[in-house]
């Protein structure tokens, strides 16, 4: 089982979305045919609360992960059209987002526009590089890797479909 598999609560949340999908202009059958994953932003209750708030406000419309983590977990990375049930730190569903674009670039090539779209801190590339370097240092240690300027970063853009 992957950490991205839907929990029963997330599955119920997704089913509720499908019931209301036609009124939102979405075809429930087309939505059901898509890959649907469970995800959350941040690795602490405080960070998750802050990042989820930014998503729900519309400030945060991008995120990123290191491809190495997906590979180490034997999981398929997100793709364009993937739907994610976003939860709070305790696993309670908060919204459903759709991946609208995905770019695989070395850390050193992540640009100002992506940093701004992530919506964090002062939204500058300098801020993004500093906090994400520390993030990847913590998370890559779990798989025996260290961050580098060449590490493959999956820069995701998304939109909130339902909350």
XYZ file of N, CA, C and O in Angstrom, residues 42-96:
220
model
N 3.164 19.614 3.497
C 3.879 19.797 4.757
C 4.125 18.501 5.497
O 3.533 17.470 5.209
N 5.027 18.594 6.472
C 5.380 17.413 7.257
C 5.191 17.621 8.757
O 5.656 16.836 9.567
N 4.497 18.684 9.121
C 4.137 18.913 10.521
C 2.728 19.492 10.517
O 2.269 20.022 9.502
N 2.042 19.376 11.648
C 0.681 19.899 11.726
C 0.640 21.390 11.388
O -0.222 21.843 10.627
N 1.603 22.149 11.924
C 1.635 23.593 11.687
C 1.867 23.909 10.202
O 1.173 24.752 9.619
N 2.838 23.234 9.588
C 3.140 23.488 8.176
C 1.970 23.073 7.291
O 1.597 23.799 6.367
N 1.375 21.919 7.596
C 0.244 21.444 6.797
C -0.917 22.425 6.872
O -1.542 22.741 5.860
N -1.203 22.930 8.065
C -2.291 23.895 8.232
C -2.029 25.157 7.410
O -2.915 25.655 6.718
N -0.822 25.675 7.482
C -0.468 26.899 6.754
C -0.556 26.688 5.241
O -1.145 27.502 4.519
N 0.037 25.609 4.739
C 0.052 25.379 3.291
C -1.346 25.086 2.752
O -1.710 25.569 1.675
N -2.129 24.328 3.512
C -3.500 24.044 3.074
C -4.322 25.328 3.044
O -5.116 25.547 2.125
N -4.116 26.195 4.020
C -4.807 27.495 4.023
C -4.466 28.278 2.762
O -5.348 28.848 2.106
N -3.182 28.282 2.379
C -2.764 28.993 1.171
C -3.417 28.408 -0.080
O -3.790 29.140 -1.002
N -3.568 27.092 -0.112
C -4.246 26.444 -1.247
C -5.701 26.870 -1.291
O -6.219 27.283 -2.341
N -6.388 26.785 -0.161
C -7.815 27.112 -0.118
C -8.083 28.582 -0.420
O -9.131 28.919 -0.966
N -7.129 29.456 -0.097
C -7.262 30.887 -0.409
C -6.951 31.183 -1.872
O -7.220 32.284 -2.347
N -6.316 30.244 -2.566
C -5.941 30.452 -3.954
C -4.560 31.048 -4.133
O -4.144 31.357 -5.248
N -3.820 31.217 -3.046
C -2.469 31.772 -3.111
C -1.473 30.732 -3.601
O -0.588 31.029 -4.407
N -1.612 29.522 -3.121
C -0.703 28.428 -3.484
C -1.336 27.628 -4.617
O -2.360 26.979 -4.427
N -0.720 27.684 -5.792
C -1.222 26.964 -6.969
C -0.146 26.061 -7.561
O -0.263 25.614 -8.700
N 0.906 25.823 -6.782
C 2.007 24.980 -7.239
C 2.639 24.281 -6.051
O 2.508 24.721 -4.903
N 3.328 23.211 -6.356
C 4.051 22.460 -5.345
C 5.194 21.740 -6.042
O 5.343 21.831 -7.267
N 5.997 21.027 -5.277
C 7.073 20.263 -5.898
C 7.450 19.084 -5.019
O 7.188 19.091 -3.812
N 8.029 18.083 -5.649
C 8.594 16.933 -4.948
C 9.875 16.556 -5.676
O 10.123 17.005 -6.802
N 10.654 15.719 -5.036
C 11.849 15.201 -5.687
C 11.503 13.830 -6.277
O 10.969 12.973 -5.561
N 11.775 13.637 -7.538
C 11.469 12.368 -8.209
C 12.116 11.190 -7.486
O 11.569 10.098 -7.447
N 13.281 11.402 -6.871
C 13.970 10.322 -6.161
C 13.084 9.693 -5.089
O 13.141 8.489 -4.859
N 12.274 10.505 -4.414
C 11.410 9.970 -3.354
C 10.344 9.043 -3.924
O 10.070 7.982 -3.371
N 9.728 9.447 -5.031
C 8.717 8.597 -5.667
C 9.354 7.276 -6.095
O 8.784 6.210 -5.890
N 10.531 7.368 -6.698
C 11.216 6.161 -7.171
C 11.565 5.241 -6.006
O 11.371 4.025 -6.084
N 12.070 5.798 -4.913
C 12.453 4.993 -3.751
C 11.239 4.291 -3.141
O 11.353 3.181 -2.633
N 10.082 4.947 -3.201
C 8.864 4.366 -2.645
C 8.188 3.403 -3.620
O 7.184 2.779 -3.272
N 8.722 3.318 -4.854
C 8.116 2.447 -5.855
C 6.746 2.923 -6.284
O 5.887 2.146 -6.690
N 6.532 4.225 -6.215
C 5.245 4.822 -6.538
C 5.365 5.636 -7.818
O 6.430 6.169 -8.132
N 4.278 5.742 -8.539
C 4.248 6.523 -9.771
C 4.061 8.000 -9.437
O 3.127 8.350 -8.702
N 4.918 8.868 -9.950
C 4.740 10.305 -9.683
C 3.420 10.815 -10.260
O 2.812 10.177 -11.128
N 3.004 11.952 -9.775
C 1.815 12.600 -10.317
C 1.997 12.868 -11.795
O 3.122 13.014 -12.269
N 0.897 12.960 -12.503
C 0.916 13.314 -13.910
C -0.163 14.348 -14.171
O -1.051 14.560 -13.335
N -0.108 14.982 -15.325
C -1.139 15.955 -15.692
C -2.482 15.229 -15.703
O -2.612 14.135 -16.246
N -3.465 15.833 -15.050
C -4.792 15.239 -14.944
C -5.017 14.434 -13.682
O -6.152 14.071 -13.376
N -3.952 14.150 -12.935
C -4.118 13.435 -11.665
C -4.961 14.277 -10.721
O -4.803 15.495 -10.652
N -5.854 13.624 -10.002
C -6.660 14.282 -8.979
C -6.096 13.873 -7.622
O -5.729 12.709 -7.427
N -6.015 14.808 -6.708
C -5.512 14.519 -5.370
C -6.502 15.010 -4.330
O -6.925 16.171 -4.374
N -6.862 14.113 -3.424
C -7.640 14.504 -2.256
C -6.615 15.004 -1.240
O -5.770 14.246 -0.771
N -6.657 16.293 -0.976
C -5.710 16.926 -0.055
C -6.298 16.880 1.349
O -7.448 17.278 1.564
N -5.488 16.404 2.288
C -5.955 16.286 3.671
C -5.192 17.226 4.592
O -4.116 17.714 4.247
N -5.763 17.404 5.778
C -5.031 18.105 6.820
C -4.064 17.113 7.466
O -3.975 15.945 7.035
N -3.358 17.537 8.483
C -2.333 16.686 9.094
C -2.921 15.420 9.722
O -2.267 14.382 9.792
N -4.189 15.488 10.130
C -4.842 14.346 10.754
C -5.549 13.435 9.748
O -6.213 12.474 10.145
N -5.434 13.766 8.463
C -6.039 12.919 7.434
C -7.445 13.294 7.032
O -8.072 12.586 6.236
N -7.953 14.409 7.526
C -9.299 14.858 7.147
C -9.235 15.552 5.785
O -8.479 16.508 5.602
N -10.040 15.095 4.814
C -10.030 15.730 3.489
C -10.443 17.199 3.551
O -11.383 17.559 4.253
N -9.711 18.032 2.814
C -9.987 19.473 2.787
C -10.364 19.971 1.402
O -11.095 20.933 1.273
N -9.815 19.349 0.343
C -10.145 19.769 -1.015
C -9.656 18.710 -2.002
O -8.945 17.782 -1.630
N -10.067 18.892 -3.246
C -9.573 18.052 -4.341
C -8.911 18.979 -5.345
O -9.497 19.991 -5.747
